[in-house]
Amino acid sequence: FTLAENNVLRLEGPAAITLELRQGVRYFEDETARLLAESGLQWSYRHGGVWLPFDSVKADAGRIMLEKRTSLAMEPDQEGRICIRCAGRPPMTLTVEQTALTSAPLEPCPAQQLFAGDLPIEGEGYCFGSRPAAYSLFYIRSDTVLSKAGARAALKLDISPIVFDPPAQGPEYRFSQPIIDKRSAVAAKPDDVRVAGVVWEYYNGVGWRQLEVSGSRNPFSCRQEGPYETIFRVPEDLQPAEVNAETGYYIRARVAEVENAFSMYQRWIVPFCKGASLQWQYEAPSRA
């Protein structure tokens, strides 16, 4: 038999899948899970047109725990359904009233693509360019994590500040005074220019909407040392978007405020992204 759930089972890297078997009597759930996991049945997933076995199968409290430790993606069948399959002959007839699934990564998932506005970031680069301005955009793509509607996701950004010091200036004298006392001259101090506020957004099929986040709400200000972790719940209405001719699941950060943007003597502190990874965790299982 096969079970399908396209969002939960959209897995490209090492991951763990938890299958809950729901029956009227709890004792039956424990026994059914044990028989399905320990009776020589083969649990497998589809990749490259063939069924590959999971690396680990075990039963625990009425649940079946499956692990895929490879980086092979679980691919859909001819009808577009991503499935797991159980093959073999159990020692007795088994009846299940309902099944539910959750999944979680065994290691962080690197972001598939990063864009600083119209420019792709290959490996590492400036999040909003070398001179951020209001409405500058930073896109993060992860089809694996951002397709997990309702799951709690964590975005970890490795950001370092790049400092652009202004040209040196001499001391400031008060030429309005009849006598200039050079001993009281004050050296000019530049104003720090940094990204002071951002708005996180996602695409819902109609337009970009605000995404509620916690943790590091603005990791681009570079006021503290990283790595930074931004927590959010994947919206139920998040839809694929086309960004720079690449279609996938995205979230983005939009610059809302740049501190001291109009200062006459500026010292730029610019966020430089060295990497981005995401993880997810389901709080409740999804019905197959």
Coordinates of C-alpha atoms in Angstrom, one line a residue:
F1 CA 0.0 0.0 0.0
T2 CA 1.1 3.6 -0.5
L3 CA 0.5 6.8 1.4
A4 CA 0.8 10.3 -0.1
E5 CA 1.1 13.9 1.2
N6 CA 2.9 16.2 -1.1
N7 CA 3.9 19.0 1.4
V8 CA 5.1 16.8 4.2
L9 CA 6.9 14.4 1.9
R10 CA 8.6 17.0 -0.3
L11 CA 12.1 16.0 1.0
E12 CA 15.4 16.5 -0.8
G13 CA 18.0 15.9 2.0
P14 CA 18.3 13.6 4.9
A15 CA 15.0 13.6 6.9
A16 CA 12.9 11.6 9.4
I17 CA 9.3 10.7 8.7
T18 CA 6.8 9.8 11.5
L19 CA 3.7 7.8 10.5
E20 CA 0.9 7.7 13.0
L21 CA -1.6 4.8 12.7
R22 CA -5.0 5.6 14.2
Q23 CA -7.4 3.0 15.3
G24 CA -10.2 2.7 17.8
V25 CA -8.2 0.9 20.4
R26 CA -4.7 2.2 21.4
Y27 CA -3.4 -1.4 22.0
F28 CA -4.2 -2.2 18.3
E29 CA -2.2 0.9 17.2
D30 CA 0.9 -0.3 19.1
E31 CA 0.6 -3.9 17.7
T32 CA -0.1 -2.7 14.1
A33 CA 2.9 -0.4 14.1
R34 CA 5.2 -3.2 15.5
L35 CA 4.0 -5.6 12.8
L36 CA 4.4 -3.2 10.0
A37 CA 7.9 -2.2 11.1
E38 CA 9.2 -5.6 12.2
S39 CA 7.6 -8.2 10.0
G40 CA 10.1 -8.0 7.1
L41 CA 8.0 -5.6 5.1
Q42 CA 9.9 -3.1 2.9
W43 CA 9.3 0.6 3.3
S44 CA 10.5 2.7 0.3
Y45 CA 10.3 6.0 -1.5
R46 CA 10.4 6.9 -5.2
H47 CA 13.5 8.4 -6.8
G48 CA 14.7 8.2 -10.4
G49 CA 11.7 6.1 -11.4
V50 CA 12.5 3.3 -8.9
W51 CA 11.6 2.5 -5.3
L52 CA 14.5 2.8 -2.8
P53 CA 14.3 1.5 0.7
F54 CA 14.5 3.7 3.8
D55 CA 17.7 3.5 5.8
S56 CA 15.9 2.9 9.1
V57 CA 12.4 1.6 10.1
K58 CA 11.3 1.2 13.7
A59 CA 8.1 1.3 15.7
D60 CA 7.5 3.5 18.8
A61 CA 4.2 3.9 20.7
G62 CA 1.9 3.3 17.8
R63 CA 4.0 5.2 15.3
I64 CA 6.4 4.1 12.6
M65 CA 9.7 6.1 12.4
L66 CA 11.3 6.2 8.9
E67 CA 14.7 7.7 8.2
K68 CA 16.2 8.7 4.8
R69 CA 19.8 9.5 5.4
T70 CA 20.7 10.2 1.8
S71 CA 20.4 13.5 -0.2
L72 CA 18.2 11.8 -2.9
A73 CA 15.0 13.7 -3.4
M74 CA 11.6 12.0 -2.9
E75 CA 10.0 12.3 -6.4
P76 CA 6.3 12.2 -7.3
D77 CA 4.7 9.4 -9.3
Q78 CA 3.0 9.7 -12.7
E79 CA 0.0 11.4 -11.1
G80 CA 2.1 14.0 -9.2
R81 CA 1.8 12.4 -5.8
I82 CA 4.8 12.1 -3.5
C83 CA 4.4 8.7 -1.7
I84 CA 5.9 6.2 0.7
R85 CA 5.2 2.6 0.0
C86 CA 5.0 -0.6 2.2
A87 CA 5.5 -3.9 0.3
G88 CA 5.3 -7.5 1.5
R89 CA 3.0 -9.8 3.3
P90 CA 2.2 -9.3 7.0
P91 CA 1.6 -12.3 9.3
M92 CA -2.1 -11.2 9.8
T93 CA -4.8 -8.9 8.4
L94 CA -4.2 -5.3 9.5
T95 CA -6.9 -2.6 9.5
V96 CA -6.1 1.1 9.9
E97 CA -8.8 3.8 10.2
Q98 CA -6.6 6.8 9.5
T99 CA -3.0 7.7 9.0
A100 CA -1.2 11.0 9.6
L101 CA 2.4 12.1 8.8
T102 CA 5.0 14.5 10.0
S103 CA 8.6 15.1 8.8
A104 CA 11.7 16.8 10.1
P105 CA 15.2 17.3 8.6
L106 CA 18.1 15.4 10.0
E107 CA 20.4 18.4 9.2
P108 CA 19.8 22.0 8.2
C109 CA 18.6 22.6 4.6
P110 CA 20.8 25.1 2.7
A111 CA 18.8 27.8 0.9
Q112 CA 18.3 26.9 -2.8
Q113 CA 18.8 30.4 -4.1
L114 CA 19.5 33.9 -2.7
F115 CA 18.9 37.2 -4.5
A116 CA 19.9 40.7 -3.7
G117 CA 17.2 42.4 -5.7
D118 CA 17.8 41.4 -9.3
L119 CA 21.2 40.0 -8.7
P120 CA 21.8 36.3 -7.7
I121 CA 24.1 35.7 -4.7
E122 CA 26.5 32.9 -5.6
G123 CA 27.9 31.5 -2.4
E124 CA 28.1 34.8 -0.5
G125 CA 27.4 38.4 -1.2
Y126 CA 25.8 41.6 0.0
C127 CA 22.2 41.1 1.1
F128 CA 20.9 44.4 -0.3
G129 CA 23.9 45.5 -2.4
S130 CA 26.8 47.6 -1.1
R131 CA 24.6 50.6 -0.4
P132 CA 21.2 49.5 1.0
A133 CA 18.3 51.8 0.5
A134 CA 14.6 51.8 1.4
Y135 CA 12.6 49.1 -0.5
S136 CA 15.8 47.1 -1.3
L137 CA 14.9 43.4 -1.4
F138 CA 16.6 40.2 -0.2
Y139 CA 15.0 36.9 -1.5
I140 CA 15.4 33.5 0.1
R141 CA 14.2 30.3 -1.7
S142 CA 13.7 26.9 -0.2
D143 CA 11.1 24.6 -1.9
T144 CA 11.6 22.0 0.7
V145 CA 11.0 24.0 3.8
L146 CA 8.7 26.8 2.6
S147 CA 6.2 24.2 1.2
K148 CA 5.6 22.9 4.7
A149 CA 2.4 24.8 5.4
G150 CA 1.6 25.2 9.1
A151 CA 5.0 24.0 10.2
R152 CA 7.3 26.1 12.4
A153 CA 10.4 27.1 10.4
A154 CA 13.7 28.5 11.5
L155 CA 15.9 30.6 9.2
K156 CA 19.6 30.8 10.2
L157 CA 21.6 33.5 8.4
D158 CA 25.4 33.8 8.6
I159 CA 25.9 37.6 8.2
S160 CA 29.0 39.6 8.7
P161 CA 29.2 43.4 8.7
I162 CA 31.3 45.1 6.0
V163 CA 32.4 48.6 7.1
F164 CA 33.1 51.3 4.6
D165 CA 35.0 54.1 6.5
P166 CA 34.7 57.6 5.1
P167 CA 37.8 59.7 4.0
A168 CA 39.6 61.2 6.8
Q169 CA 38.6 64.8 7.7
G170 CA 40.6 67.3 9.7
P171 CA 39.4 68.9 12.9
E172 CA 36.4 71.2 12.9
Y173 CA 37.1 74.8 13.7
R174 CA 34.6 77.5 14.7
F175 CA 35.3 80.2 12.2
S176 CA 32.5 82.4 13.6
Q177 CA 34.8 83.2 16.6
P178 CA 37.2 86.2 16.3
I179 CA 40.0 84.1 17.6
I180 CA 40.4 80.4 16.6
D181 CA 41.7 78.2 19.4
K182 CA 43.1 75.0 17.8
R183 CA 43.3 73.3 21.2
S184 CA 39.5 73.2 21.4
A185 CA 39.1 71.8 17.9
V186 CA 37.0 68.6 17.7
A187 CA 37.7 65.8 15.2
A188 CA 34.7 65.0 13.0
K189 CA 33.0 61.7 13.9
P190 CA 31.1 59.9 11.1
D191 CA 27.5 58.7 11.5
D192 CA 26.9 55.0 11.3
V193 CA 24.6 54.1 8.4
R194 CA 22.9 50.7 8.7
V195 CA 19.7 48.9 7.9
A196 CA 17.6 49.9 10.9
G197 CA 14.3 48.1 10.0
V198 CA 13.0 45.4 7.6
V199 CA 9.7 43.9 6.8
W200 CA 9.4 40.1 6.1
E201 CA 7.0 39.1 3.3
Y202 CA 5.7 36.0 1.5
Y203 CA 3.8 35.5 -1.7
N204 CA 0.2 34.3 -1.5
G205 CA -0.6 33.9 -5.2
V206 CA -2.0 37.5 -5.4
G207 CA 0.7 39.7 -3.9
W208 CA 3.3 39.9 -1.2
R209 CA 2.0 39.9 2.3
Q210 CA 3.6 40.5 5.7
L211 CA 5.2 37.5 7.4
E212 CA 5.1 37.5 11.2
V213 CA 8.5 36.6 12.6
S214 CA 10.2 36.2 16.0
G215 CA 13.8 35.8 17.2
S216 CA 16.1 37.8 15.1
R217 CA 13.6 40.2 13.5
N218 CA 16.3 42.3 11.9
P219 CA 19.6 40.4 11.4
F220 CA 20.7 42.9 8.9
S221 CA 21.4 45.7 11.3
C222 CA 24.7 44.0 12.4
R223 CA 24.3 45.3 15.9
Q224 CA 25.3 41.9 17.3
E225 CA 27.4 39.0 16.2
G226 CA 25.8 36.1 14.3
P227 CA 24.6 33.6 13.4
Y228 CA 21.1 35.0 13.5
E229 CA 17.9 32.8 13.7
T230 CA 14.5 34.1 12.5
I231 CA 11.5 32.0 13.5
F232 CA 8.2 32.0 11.7
R233 CA 5.2 29.7 10.9
V234 CA 5.0 28.8 7.2
P235 CA 1.7 30.4 6.0
E236 CA -1.1 28.1 4.8
D237 CA -1.5 30.3 1.7
L238 CA 2.1 30.6 0.7
Q239 CA 2.4 30.0 -3.1
P240 CA 5.2 29.6 -5.5
A241 CA 6.4 32.9 -7.0
E242 CA 8.6 33.8 -10.0
V243 CA 11.6 35.8 -9.0
N244 CA 14.2 36.8 -11.6
A245 CA 12.8 34.1 -13.9
E246 CA 13.1 31.4 -11.3
T247 CA 9.9 29.9 -10.0
G248 CA 9.8 28.4 -6.4
Y249 CA 8.9 29.0 -2.8
Y250 CA 10.3 32.3 -1.5
I251 CA 10.2 34.7 1.4
R252 CA 11.9 38.1 1.3
A253 CA 13.1 40.9 3.5
R254 CA 12.3 44.4 2.4
V255 CA 14.3 47.4 3.8
A256 CA 11.9 49.7 5.7
E257 CA 14.4 52.1 7.2
V258 CA 18.1 53.1 6.8
E259 CA 19.6 54.8 9.8
N260 CA 21.4 58.2 9.0
A261 CA 20.8 57.8 5.3
F262 CA 21.0 61.5 4.8
S263 CA 24.0 62.3 7.0
M264 CA 26.7 64.4 5.4
Y265 CA 29.6 62.3 6.9
Q266 CA 28.8 58.6 6.7
R267 CA 30.3 55.3 7.9
W268 CA 28.5 52.5 6.1
I269 CA 27.9 49.2 7.9
V270 CA 26.6 46.8 5.3
P271 CA 25.3 43.2 5.9
F272 CA 27.2 40.6 3.9
C273 CA 25.6 37.1 3.7
K274 CA 27.9 34.1 3.9
G275 CA 25.2 31.5 4.0
A276 CA 21.6 30.7 4.8
S277 CA 19.9 27.5 6.0
L278 CA 16.5 26.5 7.2
Q279 CA 14.8 23.8 9.3
W280 CA 11.2 23.0 10.1
Q281 CA 9.2 21.2 12.7
Y282 CA 5.5 20.1 12.7
E283 CA 3.5 20.7 15.8
A284 CA 0.7 18.4 14.6
P285 CA 0.6 15.7 12.0
S286 CA -1.1 16.0 8.6
R287 CA -3.6 13.4 7.3
A288 CA -2.3 11.3 4.4

